[in-house]
Short mmCIF file of C-alpha atoms in Angstrom, two decimals:
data_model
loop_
_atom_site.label_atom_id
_atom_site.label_comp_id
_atom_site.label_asym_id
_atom_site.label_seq_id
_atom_site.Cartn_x
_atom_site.Cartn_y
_atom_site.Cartn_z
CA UNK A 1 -0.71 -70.48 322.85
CA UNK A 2 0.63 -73.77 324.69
CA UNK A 3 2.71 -74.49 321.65
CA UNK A 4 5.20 -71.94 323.05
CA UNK A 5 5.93 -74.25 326.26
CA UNK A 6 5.77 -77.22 324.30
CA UNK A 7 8.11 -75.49 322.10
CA UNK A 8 10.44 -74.99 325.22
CA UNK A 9 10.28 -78.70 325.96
CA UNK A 10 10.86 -79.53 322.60
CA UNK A 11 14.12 -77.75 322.31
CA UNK A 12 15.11 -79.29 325.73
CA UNK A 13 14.51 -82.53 324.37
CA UNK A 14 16.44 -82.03 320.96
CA UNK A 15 19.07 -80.39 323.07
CA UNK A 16 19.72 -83.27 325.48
CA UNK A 17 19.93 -85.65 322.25
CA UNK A 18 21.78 -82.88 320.25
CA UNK A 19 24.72 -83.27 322.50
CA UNK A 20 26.15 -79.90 321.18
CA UNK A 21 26.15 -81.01 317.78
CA UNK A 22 24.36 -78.76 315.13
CA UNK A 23 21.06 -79.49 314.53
CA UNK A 24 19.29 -78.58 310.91
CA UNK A 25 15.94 -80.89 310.84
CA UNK A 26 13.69 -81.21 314.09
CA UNK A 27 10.90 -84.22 312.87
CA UNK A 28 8.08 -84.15 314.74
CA UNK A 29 4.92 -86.88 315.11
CA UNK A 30 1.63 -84.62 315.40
CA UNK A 31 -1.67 -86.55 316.16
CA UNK A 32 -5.22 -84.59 314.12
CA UNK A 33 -6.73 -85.41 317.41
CA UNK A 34 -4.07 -82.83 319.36
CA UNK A 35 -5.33 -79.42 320.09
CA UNK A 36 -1.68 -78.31 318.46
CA UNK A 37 -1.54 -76.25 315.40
CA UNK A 38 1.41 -76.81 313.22
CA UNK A 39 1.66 -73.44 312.10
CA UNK A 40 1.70 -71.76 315.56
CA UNK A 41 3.94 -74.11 316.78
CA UNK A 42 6.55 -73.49 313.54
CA UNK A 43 6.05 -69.91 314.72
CA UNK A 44 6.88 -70.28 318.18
CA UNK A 45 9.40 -72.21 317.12
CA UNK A 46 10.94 -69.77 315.58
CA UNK A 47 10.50 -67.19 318.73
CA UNK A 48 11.61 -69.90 321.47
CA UNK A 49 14.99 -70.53 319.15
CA UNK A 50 15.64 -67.22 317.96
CA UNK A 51 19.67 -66.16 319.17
CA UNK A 52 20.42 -69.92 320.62
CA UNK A 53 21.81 -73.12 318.84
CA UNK A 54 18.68 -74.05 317.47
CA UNK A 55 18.36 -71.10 315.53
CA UNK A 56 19.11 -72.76 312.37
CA UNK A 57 17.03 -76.04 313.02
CA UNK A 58 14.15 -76.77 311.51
CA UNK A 59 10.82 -78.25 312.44
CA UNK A 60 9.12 -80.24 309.71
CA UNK A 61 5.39 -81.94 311.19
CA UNK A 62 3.99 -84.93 310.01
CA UNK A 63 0.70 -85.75 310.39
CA UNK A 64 -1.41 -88.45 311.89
CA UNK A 65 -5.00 -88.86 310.72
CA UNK A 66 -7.80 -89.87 313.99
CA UNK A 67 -8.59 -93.56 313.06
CA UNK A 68 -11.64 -95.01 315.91
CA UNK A 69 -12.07 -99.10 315.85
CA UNK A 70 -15.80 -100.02 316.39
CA UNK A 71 -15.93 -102.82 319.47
CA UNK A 72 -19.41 -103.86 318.33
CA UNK A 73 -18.49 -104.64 314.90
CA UNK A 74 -14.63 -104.11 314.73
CA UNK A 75 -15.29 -101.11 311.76
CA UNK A 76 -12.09 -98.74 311.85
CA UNK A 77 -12.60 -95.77 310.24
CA UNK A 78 -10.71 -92.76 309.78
CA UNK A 79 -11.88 -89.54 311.28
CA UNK A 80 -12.84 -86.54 309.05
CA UNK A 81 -14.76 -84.58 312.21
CA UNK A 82 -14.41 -85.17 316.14
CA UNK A 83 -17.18 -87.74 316.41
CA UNK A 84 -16.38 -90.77 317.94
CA UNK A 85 -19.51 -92.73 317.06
CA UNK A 86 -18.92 -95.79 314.49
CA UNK A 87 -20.36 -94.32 311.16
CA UNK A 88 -20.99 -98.93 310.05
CA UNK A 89 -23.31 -99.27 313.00
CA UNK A 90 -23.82 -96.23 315.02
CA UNK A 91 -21.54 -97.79 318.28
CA UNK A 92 -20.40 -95.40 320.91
CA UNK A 93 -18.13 -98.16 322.06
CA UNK A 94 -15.02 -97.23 320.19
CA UNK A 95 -11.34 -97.09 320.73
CA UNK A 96 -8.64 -94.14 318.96
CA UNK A 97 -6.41 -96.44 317.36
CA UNK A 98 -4.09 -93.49 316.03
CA UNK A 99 -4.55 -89.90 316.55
CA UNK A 100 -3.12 -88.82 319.60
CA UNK A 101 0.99 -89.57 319.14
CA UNK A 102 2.88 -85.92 320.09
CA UNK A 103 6.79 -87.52 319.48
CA UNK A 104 9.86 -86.35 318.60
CA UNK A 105 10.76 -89.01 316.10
CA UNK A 106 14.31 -88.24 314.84
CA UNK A 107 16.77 -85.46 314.38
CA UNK A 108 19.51 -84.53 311.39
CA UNK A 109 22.52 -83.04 313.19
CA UNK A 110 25.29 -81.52 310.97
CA UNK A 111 28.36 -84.12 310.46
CA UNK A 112 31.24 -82.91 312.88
CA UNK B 1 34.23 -81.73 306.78
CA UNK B 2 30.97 -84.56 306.57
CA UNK B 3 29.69 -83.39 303.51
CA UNK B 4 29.99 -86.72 301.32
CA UNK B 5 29.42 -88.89 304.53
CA UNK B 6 27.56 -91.78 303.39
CA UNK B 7 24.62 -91.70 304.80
CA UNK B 8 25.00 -95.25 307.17
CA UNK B 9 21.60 -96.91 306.85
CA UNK B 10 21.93 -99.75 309.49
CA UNK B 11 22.85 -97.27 312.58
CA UNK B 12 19.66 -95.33 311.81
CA UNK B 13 17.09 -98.04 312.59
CA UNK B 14 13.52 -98.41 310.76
CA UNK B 15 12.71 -96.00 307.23
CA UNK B 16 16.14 -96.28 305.78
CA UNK B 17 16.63 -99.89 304.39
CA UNK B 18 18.72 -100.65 301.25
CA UNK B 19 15.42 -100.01 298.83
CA UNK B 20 15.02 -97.03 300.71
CA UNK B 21 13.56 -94.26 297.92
CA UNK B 22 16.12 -93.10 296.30
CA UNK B 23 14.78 -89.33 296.78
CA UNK B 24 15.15 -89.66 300.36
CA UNK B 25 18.94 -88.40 300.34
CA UNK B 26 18.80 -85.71 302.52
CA UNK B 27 22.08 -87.27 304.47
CA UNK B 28 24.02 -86.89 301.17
CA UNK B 29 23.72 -83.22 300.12
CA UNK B 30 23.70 -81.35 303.41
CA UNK B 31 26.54 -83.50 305.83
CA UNK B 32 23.84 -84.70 308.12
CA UNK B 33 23.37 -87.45 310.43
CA UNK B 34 19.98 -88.44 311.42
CA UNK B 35 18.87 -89.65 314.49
CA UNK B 36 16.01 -91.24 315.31
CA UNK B 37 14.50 -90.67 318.88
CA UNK B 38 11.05 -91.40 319.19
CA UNK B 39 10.25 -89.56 322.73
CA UNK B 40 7.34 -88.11 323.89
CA UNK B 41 6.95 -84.06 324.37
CA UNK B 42 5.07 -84.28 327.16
CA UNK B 43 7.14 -86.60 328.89
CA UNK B 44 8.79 -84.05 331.59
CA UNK B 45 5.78 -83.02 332.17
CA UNK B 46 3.64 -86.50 332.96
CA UNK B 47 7.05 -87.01 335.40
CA UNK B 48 6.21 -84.36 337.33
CA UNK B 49 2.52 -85.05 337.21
CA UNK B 50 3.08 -88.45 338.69
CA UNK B 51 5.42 -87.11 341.25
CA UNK B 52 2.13 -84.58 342.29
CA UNK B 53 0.05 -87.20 342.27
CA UNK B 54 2.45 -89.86 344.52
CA UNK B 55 2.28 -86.35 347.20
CA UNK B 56 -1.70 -86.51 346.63
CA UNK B 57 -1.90 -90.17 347.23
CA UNK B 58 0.55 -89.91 350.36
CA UNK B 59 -1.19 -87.28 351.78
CA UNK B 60 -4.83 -88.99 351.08
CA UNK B 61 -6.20 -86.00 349.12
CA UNK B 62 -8.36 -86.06 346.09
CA UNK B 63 -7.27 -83.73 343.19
CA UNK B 64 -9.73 -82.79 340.65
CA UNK B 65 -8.53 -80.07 337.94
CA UNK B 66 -11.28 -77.94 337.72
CA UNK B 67 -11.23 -76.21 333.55
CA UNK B 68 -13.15 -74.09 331.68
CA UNK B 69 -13.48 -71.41 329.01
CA UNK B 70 -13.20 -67.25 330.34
CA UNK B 71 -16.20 -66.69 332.05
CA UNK B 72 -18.08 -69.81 333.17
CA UNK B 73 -18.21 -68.94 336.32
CA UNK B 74 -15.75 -71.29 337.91
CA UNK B 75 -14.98 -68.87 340.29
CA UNK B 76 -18.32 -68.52 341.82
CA UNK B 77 -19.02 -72.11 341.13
CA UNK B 78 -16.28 -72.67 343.68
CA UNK B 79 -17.36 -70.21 346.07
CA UNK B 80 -20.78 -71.61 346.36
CA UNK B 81 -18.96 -75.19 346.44
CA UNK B 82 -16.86 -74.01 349.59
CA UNK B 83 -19.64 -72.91 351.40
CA UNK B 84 -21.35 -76.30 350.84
CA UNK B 85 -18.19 -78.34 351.59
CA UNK B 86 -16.64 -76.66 354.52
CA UNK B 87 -17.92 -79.18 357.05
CA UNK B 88 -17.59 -82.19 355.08
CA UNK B 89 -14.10 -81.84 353.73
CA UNK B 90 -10.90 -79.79 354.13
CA UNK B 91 -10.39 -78.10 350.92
CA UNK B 92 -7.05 -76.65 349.15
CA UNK B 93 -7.00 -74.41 346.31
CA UNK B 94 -4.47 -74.13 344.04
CA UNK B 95 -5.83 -70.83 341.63
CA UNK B 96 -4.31 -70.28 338.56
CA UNK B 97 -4.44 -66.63 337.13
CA UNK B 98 -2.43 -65.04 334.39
CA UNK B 99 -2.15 -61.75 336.00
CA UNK B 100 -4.14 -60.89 339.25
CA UNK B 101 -5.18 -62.18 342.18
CA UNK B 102 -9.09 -61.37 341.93
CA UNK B 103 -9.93 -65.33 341.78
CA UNK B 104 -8.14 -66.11 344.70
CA UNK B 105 -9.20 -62.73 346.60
CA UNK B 106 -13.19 -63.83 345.77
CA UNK B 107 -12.29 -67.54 347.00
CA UNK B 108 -10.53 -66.37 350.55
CA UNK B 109 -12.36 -67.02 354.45
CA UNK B 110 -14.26 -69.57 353.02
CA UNK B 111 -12.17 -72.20 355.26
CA UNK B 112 -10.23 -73.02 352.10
CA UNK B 113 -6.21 -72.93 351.78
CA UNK B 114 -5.41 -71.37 348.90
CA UNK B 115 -1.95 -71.50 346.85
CA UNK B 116 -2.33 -68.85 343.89
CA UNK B 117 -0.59 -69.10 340.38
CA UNK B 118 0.45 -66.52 338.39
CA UNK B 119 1.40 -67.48 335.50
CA UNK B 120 2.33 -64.28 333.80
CA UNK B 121 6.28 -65.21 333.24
CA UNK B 122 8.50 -64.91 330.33
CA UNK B 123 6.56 -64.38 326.87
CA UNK B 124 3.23 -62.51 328.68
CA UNK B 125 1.98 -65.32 330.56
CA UNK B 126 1.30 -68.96 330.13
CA UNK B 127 -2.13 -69.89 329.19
CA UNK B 128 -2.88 -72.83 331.24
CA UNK B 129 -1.27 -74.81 334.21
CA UNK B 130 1.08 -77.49 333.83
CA UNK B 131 2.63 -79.73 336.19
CA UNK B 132 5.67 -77.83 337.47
CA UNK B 133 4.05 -75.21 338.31
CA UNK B 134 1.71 -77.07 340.19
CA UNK B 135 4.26 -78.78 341.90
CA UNK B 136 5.94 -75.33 342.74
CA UNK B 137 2.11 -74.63 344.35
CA UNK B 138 2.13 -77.82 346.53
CA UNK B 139 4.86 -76.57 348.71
CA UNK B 140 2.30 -74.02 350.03
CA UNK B 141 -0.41 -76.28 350.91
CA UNK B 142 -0.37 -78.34 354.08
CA UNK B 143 -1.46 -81.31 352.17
CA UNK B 144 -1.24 -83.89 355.22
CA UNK B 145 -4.29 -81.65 356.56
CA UNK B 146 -6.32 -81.94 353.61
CA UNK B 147 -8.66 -84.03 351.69
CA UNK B 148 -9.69 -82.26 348.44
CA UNK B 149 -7.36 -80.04 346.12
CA UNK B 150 -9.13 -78.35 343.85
CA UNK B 151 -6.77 -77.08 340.68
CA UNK B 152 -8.79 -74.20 339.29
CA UNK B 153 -6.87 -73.81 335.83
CA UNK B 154 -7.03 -70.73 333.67
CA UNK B 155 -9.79 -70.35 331.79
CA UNK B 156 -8.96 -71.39 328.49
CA UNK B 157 -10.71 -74.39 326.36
CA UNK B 158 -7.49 -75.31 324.58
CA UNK B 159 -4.57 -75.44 326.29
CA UNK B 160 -5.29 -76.91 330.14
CA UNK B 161 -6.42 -80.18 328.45
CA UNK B 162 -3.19 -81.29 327.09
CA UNK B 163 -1.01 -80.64 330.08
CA UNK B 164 -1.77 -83.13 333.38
CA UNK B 165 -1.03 -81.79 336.28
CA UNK B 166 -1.82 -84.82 338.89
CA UNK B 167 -4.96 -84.90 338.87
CA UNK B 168 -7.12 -88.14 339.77
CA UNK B 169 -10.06 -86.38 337.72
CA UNK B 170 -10.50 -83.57 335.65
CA UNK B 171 -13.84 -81.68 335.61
CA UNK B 172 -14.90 -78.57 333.59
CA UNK B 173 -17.52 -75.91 333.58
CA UNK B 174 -19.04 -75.09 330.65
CA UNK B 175 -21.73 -72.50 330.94
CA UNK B 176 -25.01 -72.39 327.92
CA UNK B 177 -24.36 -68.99 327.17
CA UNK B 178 -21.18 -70.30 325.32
CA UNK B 179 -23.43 -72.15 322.54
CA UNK B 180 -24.32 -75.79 322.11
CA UNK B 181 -21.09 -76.57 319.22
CA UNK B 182 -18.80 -75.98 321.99
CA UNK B 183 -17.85 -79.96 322.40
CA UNK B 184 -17.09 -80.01 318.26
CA UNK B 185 -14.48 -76.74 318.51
CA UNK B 186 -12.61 -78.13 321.38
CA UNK B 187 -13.39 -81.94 321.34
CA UNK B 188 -9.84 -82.76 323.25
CA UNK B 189 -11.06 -80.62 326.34
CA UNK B 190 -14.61 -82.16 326.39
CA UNK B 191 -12.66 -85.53 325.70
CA UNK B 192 -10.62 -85.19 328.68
CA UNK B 193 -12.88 -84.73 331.73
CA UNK B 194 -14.43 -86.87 333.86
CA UNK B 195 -17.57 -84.43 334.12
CA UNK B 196 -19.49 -81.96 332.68
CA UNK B 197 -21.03 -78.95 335.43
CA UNK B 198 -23.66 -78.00 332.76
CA UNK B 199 -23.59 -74.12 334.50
CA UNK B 200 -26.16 -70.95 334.52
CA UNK B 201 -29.14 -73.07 333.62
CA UNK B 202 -31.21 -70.60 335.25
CA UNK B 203 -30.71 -68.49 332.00
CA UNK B 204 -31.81 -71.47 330.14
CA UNK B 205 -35.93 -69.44 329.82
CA UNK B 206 -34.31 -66.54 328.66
CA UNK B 207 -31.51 -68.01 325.95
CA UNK B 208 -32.06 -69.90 322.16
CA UNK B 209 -30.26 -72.36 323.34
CA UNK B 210 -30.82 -76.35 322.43
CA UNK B 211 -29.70 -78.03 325.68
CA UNK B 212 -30.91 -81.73 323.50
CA UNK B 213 -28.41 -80.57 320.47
CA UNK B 214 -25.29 -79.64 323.39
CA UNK B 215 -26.24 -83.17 324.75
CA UNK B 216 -25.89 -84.98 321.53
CA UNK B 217 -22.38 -82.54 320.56
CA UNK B 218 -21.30 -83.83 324.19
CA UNK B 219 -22.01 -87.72 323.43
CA UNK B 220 -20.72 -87.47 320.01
CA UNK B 221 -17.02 -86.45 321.32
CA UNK B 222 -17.06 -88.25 324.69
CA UNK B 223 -20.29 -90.91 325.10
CA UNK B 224 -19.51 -91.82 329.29
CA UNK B 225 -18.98 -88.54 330.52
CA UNK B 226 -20.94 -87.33 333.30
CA UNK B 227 -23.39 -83.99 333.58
CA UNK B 228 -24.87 -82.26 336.52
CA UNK B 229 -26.29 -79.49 335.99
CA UNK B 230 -25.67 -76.03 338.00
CA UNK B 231 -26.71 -72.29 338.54
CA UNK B 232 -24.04 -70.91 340.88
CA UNK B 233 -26.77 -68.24 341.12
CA UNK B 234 -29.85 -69.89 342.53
CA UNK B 235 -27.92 -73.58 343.75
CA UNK B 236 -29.36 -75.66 341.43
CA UNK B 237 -27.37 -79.41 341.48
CA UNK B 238 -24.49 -77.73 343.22
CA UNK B 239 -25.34 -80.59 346.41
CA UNK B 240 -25.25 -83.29 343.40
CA UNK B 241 -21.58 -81.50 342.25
CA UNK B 242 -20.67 -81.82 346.00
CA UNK B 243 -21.89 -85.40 347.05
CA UNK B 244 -19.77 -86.39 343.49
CA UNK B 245 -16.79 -84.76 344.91
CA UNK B 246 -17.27 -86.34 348.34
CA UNK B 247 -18.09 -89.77 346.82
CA UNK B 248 -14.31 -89.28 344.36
CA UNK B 249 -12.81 -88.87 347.78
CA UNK B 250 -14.73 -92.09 349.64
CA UNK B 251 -14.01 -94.33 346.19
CA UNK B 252 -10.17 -93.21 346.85
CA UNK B 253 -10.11 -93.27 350.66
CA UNK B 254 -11.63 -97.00 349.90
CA UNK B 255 -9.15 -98.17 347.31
CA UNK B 256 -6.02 -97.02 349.74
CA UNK B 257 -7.23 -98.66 352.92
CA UNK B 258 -7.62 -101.77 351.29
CA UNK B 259 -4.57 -103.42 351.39
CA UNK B 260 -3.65 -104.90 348.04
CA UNK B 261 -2.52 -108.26 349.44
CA UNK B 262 -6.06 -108.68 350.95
CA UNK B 263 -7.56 -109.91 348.52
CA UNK B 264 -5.24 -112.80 347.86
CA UNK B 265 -5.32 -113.69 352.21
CA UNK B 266 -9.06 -113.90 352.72
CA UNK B 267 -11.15 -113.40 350.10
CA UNK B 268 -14.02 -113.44 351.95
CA UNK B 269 -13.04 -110.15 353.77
CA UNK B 270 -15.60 -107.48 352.26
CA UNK B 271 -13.92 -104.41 352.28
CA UNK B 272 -16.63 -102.68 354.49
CA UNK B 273 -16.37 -105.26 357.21
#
């Protein structure tokens, strides 16, 4: 249950950017290749906020599918189970080109 | 109030251009402005991390987070390694324990310092270590008189791995009574260490376990980790887990005695002569 403190960082993040202004939508940048589940952290979400200013905001997750580039013969392919192994030419020699982003990428704040 | 603001395209950088889709209103409808911010969550944390690691580096000491699942037998894995390290290197603790101080109790007059961890604040207790509270920790250890700090995390295969707390490398236990798909359930642990202690192999006779299949489930998520294998019971490759922790600590005693404008003076100073 890490998504709890994450959750904590999260709303000092969107609170620091918030600058006391309302917040409804809280978008956030999830990598597949993040041990974070979405719905635990929507539920923590919910406990961390619960009675403060965030207590109306929402989180909505997007995404990011594990993509590996093959060095040996430049292959990227996306990833449908942990195995980071080129599936062209058997390589081990790969690099996650998308996968592991954990952002905050923007909020909607209520117009003053 | 804001709510027919126009929505102002060009203060809201990239995604919201002029042929933006025209179901992408939700500025219009609700009053709302949005932002765009683009910051990393774990930010705060990898601050303090490097500010742990800067005291580390100061201090010469070599700080390996030690993780694993409940059970692995860290604890007497470290025991064992205490015993075998006290006269080579000075060794801090720093034991993380959701509740108790049993760990730390089983690790004490075995020359070690030891810092312990609870973690059990706020909603029932945190589930893994992250940088602040190691941080917090560091104040108790006389760093200046040490060389090793070991960072024995909770035991937990999902949550230590996404939370640096310092570290130079991370290690893990992972004992074959806990089934060879371990690496496929929780690839970003196995993903994240520098080695594998490969412990209780002297159950290995008695189990149906495929050490070959863990081996390939290891390579598959991370192909250039290292192994040693271990029995905290009967010693097996716990000298090979020490000599790799003494040689960490010679590679990083090496790399700060060498002064970085040496190279560029004379470079045909070796840096052993």
């Amino acid at each position: 249950m890490h998504e709890l403190s994450i959750c904590r960082a999260i709303t000092k993040l969107v609170e620091c950017h918030a600058d006391g202004s309302t917040v409804r939508i809280v978008r956030l940048r999830v990598g597949e290749l993040r041990q974070i589940v979405p719905d635990t952290l929507a539920y923590c979400w919910g406990l961390v906020t619960e009675g403060s200013d965030l207590e109306s905001a929402a989180l909505e997750i997007e995404r990011v599918p594990a993509a590996i580039r093959c060095a040996g013969c430049r292959h990227v392919h996306t990833l449908t189970e942990p195995i980071l192994v080129c599936p062209e030419c058997q390589g081990r020699d790969v690099e996650i080109v998308s996968g592991e982003e954990f952002l905050i990428t923007s909020l909607d704040l209520m117009e003053v | 109030m804001g709510r027919f603001h126009r929505h102002d395209e060009s203060e809201h950088g990239h995604g919201h251009g002029p042929d933006a889709p025209v179901g992408d209103h939700s500025g219009y409808a609700t009053g709302t402005d949005r932002i765009e911010i683009l910051e990393r969550i774990f930010d705060e944390n990898d601050h303090t991390a490097d500010a742990n690691r800067r005291d580390f580096d100061q201090a010469d000491v070599l700080a390996v987070n030690l993780m694993s699942s409940p059970g692995a037998g860290k604890t007497a894995l470290l025991r064992e390694t205490l015993l075998r390290l006290r006269d080579r290197l000075r060794v801090g603790i720093i034991e993380g324990d959701i509740e108790t101080s049993i760990d730390a109790d089983r690790l004490t007059g075995l020359g070690a310092e030891i810092a312990l961890l609870n973690t059990a604040n706020g909603f029932g207790g945190e589930c893994h270590l992250d940088a602040p509270m190691v941080r917090s920790a560091l104040s108790r250890l006389p760093l200046s008189n040490l060389d090793l700090v070991i960072v024995e995390n909770v035991g937990n295969l999902v949550c230590p791995a996404e939370f640096h707390v310092g570290e130079h490398n991370r290690a893990m236990v992972y004992a074959i009574t806990e089934g060879e798909e371990k690496p496929l359930k929780y690839p970003v642990m196995f993903r994240s260490v520098d080695l594998v202690l490969v412990n209780k192999v002297d159950l290995l006779p008695h189990l149906e376990f495929s050490i070959e299949d863990f081996y390939r489930n290891l390579r598959n998520v991370n192909p250039r980790v290292e192994v040693i294998e271990t029995s905290a019971r009967n010693g097996a490759g716990l000298d090979l887990w020490c000599s790799w922790l003494t040689a960490r600590h010679a590679e990083l005693a090496a790399a700060r005695a060498r002064p970085a404008s040496a190279a560029r003076i004379s470079p045909s100073v070796s840096p052993h002569g």
